[in-house]
mmCIF file of C-alpha atoms in Angstrom:
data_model
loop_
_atom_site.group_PDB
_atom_site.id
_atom_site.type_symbol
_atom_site.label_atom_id
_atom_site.label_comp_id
_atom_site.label_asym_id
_atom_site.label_seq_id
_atom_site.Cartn_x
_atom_site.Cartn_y
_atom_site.Cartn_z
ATOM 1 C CA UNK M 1 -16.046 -11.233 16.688
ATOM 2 C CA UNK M 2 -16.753 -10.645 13.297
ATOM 3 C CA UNK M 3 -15.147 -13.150 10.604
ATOM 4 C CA UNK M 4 -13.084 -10.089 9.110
ATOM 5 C CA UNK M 5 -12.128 -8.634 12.247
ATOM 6 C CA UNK M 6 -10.998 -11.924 13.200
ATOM 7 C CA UNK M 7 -8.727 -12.474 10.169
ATOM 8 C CA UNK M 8 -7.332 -8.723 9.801
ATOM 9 C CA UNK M 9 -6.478 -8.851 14.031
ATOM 10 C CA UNK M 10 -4.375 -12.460 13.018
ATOM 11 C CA UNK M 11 -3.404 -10.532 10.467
ATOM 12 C CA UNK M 12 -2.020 -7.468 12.677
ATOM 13 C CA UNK M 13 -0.789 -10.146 15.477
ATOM 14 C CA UNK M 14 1.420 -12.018 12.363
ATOM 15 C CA UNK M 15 2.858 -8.689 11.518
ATOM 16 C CA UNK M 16 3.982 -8.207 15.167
ATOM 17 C CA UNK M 17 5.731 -11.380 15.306
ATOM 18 C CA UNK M 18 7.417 -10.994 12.029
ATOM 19 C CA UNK M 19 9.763 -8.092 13.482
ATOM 20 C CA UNK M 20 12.870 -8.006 11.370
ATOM 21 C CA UNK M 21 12.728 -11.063 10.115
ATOM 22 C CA UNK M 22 9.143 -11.635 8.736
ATOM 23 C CA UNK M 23 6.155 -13.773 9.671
ATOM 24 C CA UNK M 24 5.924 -17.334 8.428
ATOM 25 C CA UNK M 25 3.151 -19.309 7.132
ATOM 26 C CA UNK M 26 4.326 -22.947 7.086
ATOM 27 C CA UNK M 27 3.027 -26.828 8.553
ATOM 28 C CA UNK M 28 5.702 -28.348 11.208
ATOM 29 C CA UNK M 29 5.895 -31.113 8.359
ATOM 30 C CA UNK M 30 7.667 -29.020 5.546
ATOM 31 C CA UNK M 31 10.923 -29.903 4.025
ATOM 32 C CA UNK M 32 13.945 -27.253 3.601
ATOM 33 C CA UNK M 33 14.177 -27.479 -0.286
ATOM 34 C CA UNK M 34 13.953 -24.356 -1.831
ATOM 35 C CA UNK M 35 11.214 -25.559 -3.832
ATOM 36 C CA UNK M 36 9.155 -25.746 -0.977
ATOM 37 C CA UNK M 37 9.500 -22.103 -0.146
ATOM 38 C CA UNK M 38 8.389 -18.681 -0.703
ATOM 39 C CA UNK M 39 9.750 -15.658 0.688
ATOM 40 C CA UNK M 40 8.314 -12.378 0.319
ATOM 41 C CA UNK M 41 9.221 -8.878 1.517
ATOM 42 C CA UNK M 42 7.967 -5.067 1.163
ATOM 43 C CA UNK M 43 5.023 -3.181 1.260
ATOM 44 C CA UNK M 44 3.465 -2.679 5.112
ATOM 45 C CA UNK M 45 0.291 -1.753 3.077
ATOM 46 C CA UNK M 46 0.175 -4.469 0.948
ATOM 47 C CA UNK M 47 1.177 -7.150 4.164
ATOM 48 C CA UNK M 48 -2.222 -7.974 5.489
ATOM 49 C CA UNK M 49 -3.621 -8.649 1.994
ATOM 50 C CA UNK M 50 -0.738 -10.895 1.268
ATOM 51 C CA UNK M 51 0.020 -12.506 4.895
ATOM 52 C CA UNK M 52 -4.055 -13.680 4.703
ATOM 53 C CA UNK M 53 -3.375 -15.239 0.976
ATOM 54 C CA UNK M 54 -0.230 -16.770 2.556
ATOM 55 C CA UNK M 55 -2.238 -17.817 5.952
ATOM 56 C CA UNK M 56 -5.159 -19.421 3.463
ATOM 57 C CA UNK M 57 -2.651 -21.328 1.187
ATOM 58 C CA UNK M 58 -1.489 -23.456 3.603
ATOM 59 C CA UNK M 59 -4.624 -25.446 3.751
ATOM 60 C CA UNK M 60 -4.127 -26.078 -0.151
ATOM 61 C CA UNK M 61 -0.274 -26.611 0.303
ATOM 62 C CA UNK M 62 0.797 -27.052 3.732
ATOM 63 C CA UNK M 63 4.290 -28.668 2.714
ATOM 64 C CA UNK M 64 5.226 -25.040 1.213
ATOM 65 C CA UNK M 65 6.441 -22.332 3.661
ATOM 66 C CA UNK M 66 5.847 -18.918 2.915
ATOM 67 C CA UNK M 67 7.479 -16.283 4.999
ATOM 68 C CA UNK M 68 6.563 -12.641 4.906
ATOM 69 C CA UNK M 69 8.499 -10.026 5.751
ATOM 70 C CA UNK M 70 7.767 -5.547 6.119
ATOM 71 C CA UNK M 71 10.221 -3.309 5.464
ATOM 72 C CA UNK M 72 8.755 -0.731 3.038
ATOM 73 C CA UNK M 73 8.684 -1.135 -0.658
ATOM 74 C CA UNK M 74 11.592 0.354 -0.865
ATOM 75 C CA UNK M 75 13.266 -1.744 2.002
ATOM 76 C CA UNK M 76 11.937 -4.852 -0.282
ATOM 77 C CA UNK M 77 13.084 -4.015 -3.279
ATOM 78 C CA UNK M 78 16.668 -4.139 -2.423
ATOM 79 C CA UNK M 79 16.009 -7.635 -1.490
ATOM 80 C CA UNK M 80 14.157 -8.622 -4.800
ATOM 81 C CA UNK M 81 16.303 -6.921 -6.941
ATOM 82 C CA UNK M 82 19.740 -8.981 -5.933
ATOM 83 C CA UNK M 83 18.020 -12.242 -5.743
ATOM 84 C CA UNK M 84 16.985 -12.633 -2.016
ATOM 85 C CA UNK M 85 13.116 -12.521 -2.250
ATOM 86 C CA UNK M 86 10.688 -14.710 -4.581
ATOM 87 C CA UNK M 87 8.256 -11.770 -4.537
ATOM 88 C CA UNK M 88 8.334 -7.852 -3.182
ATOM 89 C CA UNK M 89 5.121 -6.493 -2.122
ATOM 90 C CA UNK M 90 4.508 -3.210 -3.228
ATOM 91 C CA UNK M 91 2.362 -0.077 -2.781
ATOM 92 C CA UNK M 92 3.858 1.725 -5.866
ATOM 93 C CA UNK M 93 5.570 0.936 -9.223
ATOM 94 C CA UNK M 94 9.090 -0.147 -9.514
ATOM 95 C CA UNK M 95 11.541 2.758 -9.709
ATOM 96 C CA UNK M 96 13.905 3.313 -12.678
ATOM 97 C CA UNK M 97 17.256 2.716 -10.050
ATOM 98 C CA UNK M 98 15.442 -0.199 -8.254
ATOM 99 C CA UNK M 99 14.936 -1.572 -11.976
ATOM 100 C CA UNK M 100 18.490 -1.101 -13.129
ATOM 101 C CA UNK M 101 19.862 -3.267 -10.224
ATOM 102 C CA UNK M 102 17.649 -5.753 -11.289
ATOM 103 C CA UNK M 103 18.727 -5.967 -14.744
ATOM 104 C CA UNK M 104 22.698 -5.946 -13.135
ATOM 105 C CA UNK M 105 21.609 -9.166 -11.420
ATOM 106 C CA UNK M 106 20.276 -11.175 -13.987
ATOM 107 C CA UNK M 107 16.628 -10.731 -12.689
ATOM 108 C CA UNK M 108 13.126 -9.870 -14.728
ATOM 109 C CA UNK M 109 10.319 -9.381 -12.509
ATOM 110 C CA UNK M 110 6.391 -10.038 -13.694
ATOM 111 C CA UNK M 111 4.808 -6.540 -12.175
ATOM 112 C CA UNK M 112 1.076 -7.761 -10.899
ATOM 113 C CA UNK M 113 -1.334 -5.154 -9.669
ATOM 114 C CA UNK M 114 -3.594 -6.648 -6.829
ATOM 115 C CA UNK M 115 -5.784 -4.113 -5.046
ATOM 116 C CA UNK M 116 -6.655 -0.791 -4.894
ATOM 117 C CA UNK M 117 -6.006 1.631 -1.681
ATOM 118 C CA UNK M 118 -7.270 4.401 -0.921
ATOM 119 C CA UNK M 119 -4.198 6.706 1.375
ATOM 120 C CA UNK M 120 -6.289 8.334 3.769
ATOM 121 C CA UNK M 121 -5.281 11.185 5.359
ATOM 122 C CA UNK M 122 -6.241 11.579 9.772
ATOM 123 C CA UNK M 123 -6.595 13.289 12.757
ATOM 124 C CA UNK M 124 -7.373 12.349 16.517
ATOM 125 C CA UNK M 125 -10.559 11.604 17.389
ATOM 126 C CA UNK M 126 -11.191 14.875 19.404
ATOM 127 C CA UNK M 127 -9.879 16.796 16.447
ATOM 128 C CA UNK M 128 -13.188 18.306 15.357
ATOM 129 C CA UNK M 129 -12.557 21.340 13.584
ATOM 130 C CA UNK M 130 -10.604 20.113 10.656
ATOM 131 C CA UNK M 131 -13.678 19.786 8.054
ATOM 132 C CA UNK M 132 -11.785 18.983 4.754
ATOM 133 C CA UNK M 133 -8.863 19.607 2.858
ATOM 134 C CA UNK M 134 -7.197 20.911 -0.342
ATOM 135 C CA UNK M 135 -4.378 19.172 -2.123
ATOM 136 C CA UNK M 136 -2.991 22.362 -2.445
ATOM 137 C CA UNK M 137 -3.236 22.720 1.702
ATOM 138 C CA UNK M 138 -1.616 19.483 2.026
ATOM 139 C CA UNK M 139 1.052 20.455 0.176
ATOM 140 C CA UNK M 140 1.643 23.375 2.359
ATOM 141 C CA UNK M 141 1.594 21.275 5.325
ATOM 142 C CA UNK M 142 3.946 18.716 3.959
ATOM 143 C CA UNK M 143 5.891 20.864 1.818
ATOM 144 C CA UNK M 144 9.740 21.362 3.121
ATOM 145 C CA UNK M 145 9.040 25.048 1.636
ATOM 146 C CA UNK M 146 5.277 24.893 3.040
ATOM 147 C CA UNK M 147 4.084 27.966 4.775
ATOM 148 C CA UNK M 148 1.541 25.567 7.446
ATOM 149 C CA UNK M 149 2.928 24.747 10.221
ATOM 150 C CA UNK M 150 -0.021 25.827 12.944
ATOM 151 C CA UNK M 151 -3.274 24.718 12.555
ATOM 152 C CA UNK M 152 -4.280 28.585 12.203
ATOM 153 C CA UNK M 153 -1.672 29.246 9.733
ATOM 154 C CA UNK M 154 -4.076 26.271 7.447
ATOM 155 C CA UNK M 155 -7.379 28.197 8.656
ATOM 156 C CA UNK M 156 -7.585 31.549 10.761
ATOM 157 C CA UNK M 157 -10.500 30.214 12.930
ATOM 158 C CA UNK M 158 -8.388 26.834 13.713
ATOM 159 C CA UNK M 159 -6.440 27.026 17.043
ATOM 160 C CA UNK M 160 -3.098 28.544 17.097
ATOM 161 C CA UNK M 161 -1.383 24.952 18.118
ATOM 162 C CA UNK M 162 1.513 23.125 15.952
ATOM 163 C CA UNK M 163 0.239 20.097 13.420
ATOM 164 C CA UNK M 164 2.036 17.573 14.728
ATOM 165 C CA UNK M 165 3.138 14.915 11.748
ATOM 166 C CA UNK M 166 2.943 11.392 11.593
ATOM 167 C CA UNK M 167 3.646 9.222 8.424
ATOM 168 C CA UNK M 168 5.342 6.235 6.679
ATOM 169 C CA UNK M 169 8.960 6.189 6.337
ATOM 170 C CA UNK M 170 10.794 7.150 3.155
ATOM 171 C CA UNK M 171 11.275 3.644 2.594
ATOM 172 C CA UNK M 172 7.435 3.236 2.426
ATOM 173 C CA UNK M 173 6.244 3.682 -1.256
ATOM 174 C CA UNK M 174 2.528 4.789 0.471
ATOM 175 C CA UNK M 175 5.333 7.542 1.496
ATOM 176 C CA UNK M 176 6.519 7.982 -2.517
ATOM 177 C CA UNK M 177 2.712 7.812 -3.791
ATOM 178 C CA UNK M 178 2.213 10.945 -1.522
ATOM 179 C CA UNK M 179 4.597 13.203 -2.181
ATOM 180 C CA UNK M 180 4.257 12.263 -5.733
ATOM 181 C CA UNK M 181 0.649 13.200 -6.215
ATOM 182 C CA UNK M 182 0.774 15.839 -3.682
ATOM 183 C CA UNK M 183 4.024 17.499 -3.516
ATOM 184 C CA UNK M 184 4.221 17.038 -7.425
ATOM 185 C CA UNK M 185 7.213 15.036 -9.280
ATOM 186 C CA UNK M 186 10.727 16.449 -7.350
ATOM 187 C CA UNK M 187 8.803 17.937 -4.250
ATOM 188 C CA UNK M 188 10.323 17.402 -1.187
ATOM 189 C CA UNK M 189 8.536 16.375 2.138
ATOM 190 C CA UNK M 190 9.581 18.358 5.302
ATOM 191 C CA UNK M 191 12.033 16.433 7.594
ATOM 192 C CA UNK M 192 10.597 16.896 10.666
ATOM 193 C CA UNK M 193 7.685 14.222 11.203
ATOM 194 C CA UNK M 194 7.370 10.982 13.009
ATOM 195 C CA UNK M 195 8.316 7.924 10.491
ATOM 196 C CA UNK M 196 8.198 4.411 10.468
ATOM 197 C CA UNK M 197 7.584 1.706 8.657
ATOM 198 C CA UNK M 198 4.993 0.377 10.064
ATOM 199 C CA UNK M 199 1.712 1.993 9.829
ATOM 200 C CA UNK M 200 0.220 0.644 13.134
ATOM 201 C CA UNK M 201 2.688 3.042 15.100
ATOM 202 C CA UNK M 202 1.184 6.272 13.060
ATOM 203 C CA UNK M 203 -2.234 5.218 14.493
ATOM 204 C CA UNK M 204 -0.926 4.700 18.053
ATOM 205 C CA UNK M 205 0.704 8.062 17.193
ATOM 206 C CA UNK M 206 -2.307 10.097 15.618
ATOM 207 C CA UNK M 207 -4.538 8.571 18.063
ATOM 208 C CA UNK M 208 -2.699 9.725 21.305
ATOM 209 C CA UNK M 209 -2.045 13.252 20.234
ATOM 210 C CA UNK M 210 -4.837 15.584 19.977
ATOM 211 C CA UNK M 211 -3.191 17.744 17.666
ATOM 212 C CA UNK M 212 -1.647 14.895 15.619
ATOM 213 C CA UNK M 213 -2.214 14.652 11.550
ATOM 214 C CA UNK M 214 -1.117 11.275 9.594
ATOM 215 C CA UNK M 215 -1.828 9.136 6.108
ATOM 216 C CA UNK M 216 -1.395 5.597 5.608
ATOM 217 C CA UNK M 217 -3.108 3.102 3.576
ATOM 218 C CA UNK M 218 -7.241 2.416 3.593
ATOM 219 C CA UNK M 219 -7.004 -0.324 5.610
ATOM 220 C CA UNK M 220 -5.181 0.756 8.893
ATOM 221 C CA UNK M 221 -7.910 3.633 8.749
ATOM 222 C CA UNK M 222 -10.913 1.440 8.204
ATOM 223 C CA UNK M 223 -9.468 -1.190 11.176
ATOM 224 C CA UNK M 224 -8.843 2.210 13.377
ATOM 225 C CA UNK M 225 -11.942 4.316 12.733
ATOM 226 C CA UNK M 226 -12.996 4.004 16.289
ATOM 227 C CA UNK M 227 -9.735 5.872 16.609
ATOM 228 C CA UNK M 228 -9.117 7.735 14.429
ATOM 229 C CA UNK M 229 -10.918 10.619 12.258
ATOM 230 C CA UNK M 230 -10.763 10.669 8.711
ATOM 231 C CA UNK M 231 -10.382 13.921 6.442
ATOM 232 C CA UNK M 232 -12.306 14.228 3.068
ATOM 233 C CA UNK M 233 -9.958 15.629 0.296
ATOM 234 C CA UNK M 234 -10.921 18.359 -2.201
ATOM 235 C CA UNK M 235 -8.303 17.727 -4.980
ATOM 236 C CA UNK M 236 -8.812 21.240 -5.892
ATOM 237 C CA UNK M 237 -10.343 24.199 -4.514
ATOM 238 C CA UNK M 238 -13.840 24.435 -4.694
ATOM 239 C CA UNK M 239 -14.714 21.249 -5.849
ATOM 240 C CA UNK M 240 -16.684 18.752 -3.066
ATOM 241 C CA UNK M 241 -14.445 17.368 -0.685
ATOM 242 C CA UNK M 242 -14.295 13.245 -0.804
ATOM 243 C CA UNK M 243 -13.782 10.475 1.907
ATOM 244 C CA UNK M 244 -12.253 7.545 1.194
ATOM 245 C CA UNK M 245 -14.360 4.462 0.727
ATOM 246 C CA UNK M 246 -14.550 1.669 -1.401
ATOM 247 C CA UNK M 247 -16.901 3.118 -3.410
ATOM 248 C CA UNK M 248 -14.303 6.437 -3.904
ATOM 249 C CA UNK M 249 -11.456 4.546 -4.672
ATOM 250 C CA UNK M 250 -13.051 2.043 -6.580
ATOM 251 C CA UNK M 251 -15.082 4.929 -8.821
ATOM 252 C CA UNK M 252 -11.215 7.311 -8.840
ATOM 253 C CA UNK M 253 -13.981 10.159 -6.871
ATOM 254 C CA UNK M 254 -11.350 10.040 -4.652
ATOM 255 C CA UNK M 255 -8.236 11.599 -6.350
ATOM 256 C CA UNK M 256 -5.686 12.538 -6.330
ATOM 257 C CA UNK M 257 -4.667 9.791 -3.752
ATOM 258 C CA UNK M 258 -6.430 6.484 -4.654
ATOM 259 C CA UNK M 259 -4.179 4.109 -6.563
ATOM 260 C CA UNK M 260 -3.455 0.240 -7.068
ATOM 261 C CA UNK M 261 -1.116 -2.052 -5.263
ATOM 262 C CA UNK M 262 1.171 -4.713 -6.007
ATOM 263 C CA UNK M 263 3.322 -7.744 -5.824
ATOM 264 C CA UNK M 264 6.512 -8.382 -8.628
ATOM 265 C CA UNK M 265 7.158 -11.678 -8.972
ATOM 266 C CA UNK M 266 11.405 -12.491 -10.073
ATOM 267 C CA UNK M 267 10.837 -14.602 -13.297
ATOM 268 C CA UNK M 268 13.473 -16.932 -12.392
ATOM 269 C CA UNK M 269 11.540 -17.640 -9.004
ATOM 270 C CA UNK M 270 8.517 -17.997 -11.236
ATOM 271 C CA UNK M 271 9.886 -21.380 -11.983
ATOM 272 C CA UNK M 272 9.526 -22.534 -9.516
ATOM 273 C CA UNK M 273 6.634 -24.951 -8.686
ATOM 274 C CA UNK M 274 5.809 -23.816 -5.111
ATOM 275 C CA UNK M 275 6.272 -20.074 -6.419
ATOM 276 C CA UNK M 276 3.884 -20.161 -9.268
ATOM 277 C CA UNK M 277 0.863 -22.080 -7.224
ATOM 278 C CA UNK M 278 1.472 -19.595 -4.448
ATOM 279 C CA UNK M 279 0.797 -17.050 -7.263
ATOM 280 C CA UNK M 280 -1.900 -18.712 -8.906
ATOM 281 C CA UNK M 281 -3.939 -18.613 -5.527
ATOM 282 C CA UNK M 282 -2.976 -15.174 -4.880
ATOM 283 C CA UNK M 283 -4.674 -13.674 -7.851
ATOM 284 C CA UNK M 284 -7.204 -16.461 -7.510
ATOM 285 C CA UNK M 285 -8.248 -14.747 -4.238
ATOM 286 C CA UNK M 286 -7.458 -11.448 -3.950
ATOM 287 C CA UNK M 287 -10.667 -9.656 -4.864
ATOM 288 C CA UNK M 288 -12.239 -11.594 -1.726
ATOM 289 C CA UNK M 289 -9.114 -11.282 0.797
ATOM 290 C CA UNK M 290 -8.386 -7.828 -0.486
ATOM 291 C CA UNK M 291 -12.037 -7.034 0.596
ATOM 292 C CA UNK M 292 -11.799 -8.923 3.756
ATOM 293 C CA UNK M 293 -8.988 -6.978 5.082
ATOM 294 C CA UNK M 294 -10.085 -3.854 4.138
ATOM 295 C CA UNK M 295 -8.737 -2.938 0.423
ATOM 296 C CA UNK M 296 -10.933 -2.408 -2.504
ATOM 297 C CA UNK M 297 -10.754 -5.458 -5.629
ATOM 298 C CA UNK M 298 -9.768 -4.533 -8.663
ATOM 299 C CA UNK M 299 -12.403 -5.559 -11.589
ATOM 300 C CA UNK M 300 -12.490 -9.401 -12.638
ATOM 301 C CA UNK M 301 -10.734 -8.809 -16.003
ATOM 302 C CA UNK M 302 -7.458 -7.042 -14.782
ATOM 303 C CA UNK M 303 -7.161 -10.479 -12.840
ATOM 304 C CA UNK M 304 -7.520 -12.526 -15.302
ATOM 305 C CA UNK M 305 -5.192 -10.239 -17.327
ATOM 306 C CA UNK M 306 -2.363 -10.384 -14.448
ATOM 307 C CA UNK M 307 -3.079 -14.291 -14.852
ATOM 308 C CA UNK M 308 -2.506 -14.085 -18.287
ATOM 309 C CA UNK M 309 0.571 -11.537 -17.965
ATOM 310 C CA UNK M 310 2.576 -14.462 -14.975
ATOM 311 C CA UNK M 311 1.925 -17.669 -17.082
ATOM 312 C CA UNK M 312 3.026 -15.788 -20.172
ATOM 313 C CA UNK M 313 6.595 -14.597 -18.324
ATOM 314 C CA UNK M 314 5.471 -10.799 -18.997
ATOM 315 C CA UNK M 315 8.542 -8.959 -17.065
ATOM 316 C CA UNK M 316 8.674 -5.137 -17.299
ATOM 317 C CA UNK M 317 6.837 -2.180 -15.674
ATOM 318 C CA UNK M 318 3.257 -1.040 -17.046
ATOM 319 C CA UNK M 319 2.779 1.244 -14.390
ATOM 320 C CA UNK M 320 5.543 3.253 -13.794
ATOM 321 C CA UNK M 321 4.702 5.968 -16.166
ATOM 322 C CA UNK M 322 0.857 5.650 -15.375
ATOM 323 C CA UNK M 323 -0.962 8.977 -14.516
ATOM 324 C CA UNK M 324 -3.328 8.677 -11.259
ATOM 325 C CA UNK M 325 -6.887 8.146 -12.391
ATOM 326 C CA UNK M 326 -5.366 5.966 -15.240
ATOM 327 C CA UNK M 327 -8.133 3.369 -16.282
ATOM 328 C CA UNK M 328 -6.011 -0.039 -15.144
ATOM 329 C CA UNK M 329 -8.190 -2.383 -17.206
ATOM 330 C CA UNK M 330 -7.681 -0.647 -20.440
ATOM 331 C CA UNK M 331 -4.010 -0.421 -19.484
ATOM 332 C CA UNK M 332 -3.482 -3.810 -18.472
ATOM 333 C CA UNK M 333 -5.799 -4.890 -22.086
ATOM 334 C CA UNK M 334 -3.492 -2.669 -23.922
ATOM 335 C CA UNK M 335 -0.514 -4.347 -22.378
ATOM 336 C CA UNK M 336 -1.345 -7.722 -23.009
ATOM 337 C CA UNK M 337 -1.817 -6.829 -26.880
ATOM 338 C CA UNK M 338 0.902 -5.487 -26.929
ATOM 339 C CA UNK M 339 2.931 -8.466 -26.019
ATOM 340 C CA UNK M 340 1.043 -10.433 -28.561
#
């Protein structure tokens, strides 16, 4: 088996174990201080980049225990915000509400961007008419006010069969990052689709339903491909359609729904001696994990600019008000000015 298959199935197998109350990375031998700990909660899309750091840093520090948990970013942020998580993972900025309950508890967080996905967009394997896309046709689909609810109402020459939805749970901020760029700021999804949290269940949906139609992040498609079938997106009409790749989401060809990922620190966690070398590795090797389990790195300098932005106790959101396509190592550059 490949090396990368290897570590992304662990990966996969860790997330199954975690259940409710997350996976743990830890040696028999370590203590119960709470400076030998690091718990982490969040993202299911950001999970198997940072369950491999986590897996990886216990052969620098096997007497810290890192545990990590998936239940959406949203689900994780409720946590981090009141003081029960070190660090959320996160596939999407920090919310306004999420922010203010932060500030109520006496907690800054240091907002670190980490990868970039790619939310790819399937159908079963024996689905072979669906070509491409539109933005605008995925918002018709997805719309609650969409008009597309048979495959034929999408295309007249597509079979007269209901699309049968699959996707993350509102929770899930792959889930905000869609409606967002493709429903438009104050869209509202439609109701009536399969959720959950975790994204292996909208493959194991998608791919038993010939008539089934999902998105998640880049990874679950690239580790599913044998499954799955992947749509290119034509963010408008009449321009090329795209598929995701690392290339596409690395370049932003692939727009409107490439976009980076995350993982906010609490600055009183940050501290913390077990918390900050736990960081420190993270960013240290994320381009190469990130790659490993399927994600695309960001360039070197954004980083060392995120290294830069945690050792310097840099709490607040760069990215909330960020436009999709933004270029994040001029952002981050103009950020870290900025603070100077």
């Amino acid at each position: 088996m490949h090396a990368t298959t290897k570590l992304f199935t662990g990966v996969l197998f860790a997330a199954c174990l975690a259940g409710c109350t997350g996976s743990e990375s830890s040696s028999q031998g370590s203590t119960s201080t709470a400076d030998s700990r690091v718990s982490i909660d969040g993202s299911s899309t950001v999970f198997p980049i940072t369950e491999a750091v986590a897996v990886e840093f216990r052969s620098v520090r096997p007497e810290i225990r890192v545990t990590v948990g998936v239940s959406g970013t949203g689900g994780g942020f409720k946590k981090f915000c009141i003081g029960e998580t070190d660090l959320n993972d996160a596939s999407r900025p920090i919310k306004e509400k999420e922010e203010s309950i932060a500030t109520a508890s006496g907690i800054g967080f240091i907002e670190l961007p980490i990868a970039f996905d790619g939310i790819s967009v399937v159908v079963n394997k024996k689905n072979a008419f669906v070509d491409h896309l539109t933005v605008l046709e995925l918002r018709e689909i997805w719309s609650r006010d969409g008009k597309f609810r048979k495959w034929s109402d999408v295309r007249s020459n597509w079979p007269d069969r209901q699309i049968v939805l699959y996707g993350p749970g509102t929770a899930s901020g792959t889930f905000d990052y869609f409606v967002e760029a493709v429903l438009g700021k104050g869209g509202e999804c439609r109701p009536d689709f399969a959720a959950s949290e975790d994204d292996n269940v909208i493959v194991t949906g998608v791919s038993g339903d010939e008539d089934g139609f999902g998105f998640f992040g880049f990874a679950y498609y690239q580790e599913n491909k044998e499954r799955l079938r992947v749509v290119p997106i034509a963010a408008e009409a009449g321009l090329a359609p795209v598929t995701p790749s690392i290339e596409t989401i690395n370049n932003g060809t692939y727009t409107p729904l490439s976009r980076p990922i995350f993982i906010y620190v609490s600055d009183i966690a940050a501290k913390r001696d077990a918390v900050r070398s736990f960081v420190h590795f993270y960013l240290d090797n994320a381009a190469n994990l990130s790659r490993e389990v399927g994600y695309v790195p960001l360039p070197a300098p954004v980083y060392s600019s995120a290294r830069e932005r945690f050792d310097g106790g840099v709490t607040g959101t760069i990215f909330r008000t960020a436009k999709a396509g933004t270029d994040i190592e001029a952002l981050m550059r103009r950020a870290a000015q900025g603070a100077n």
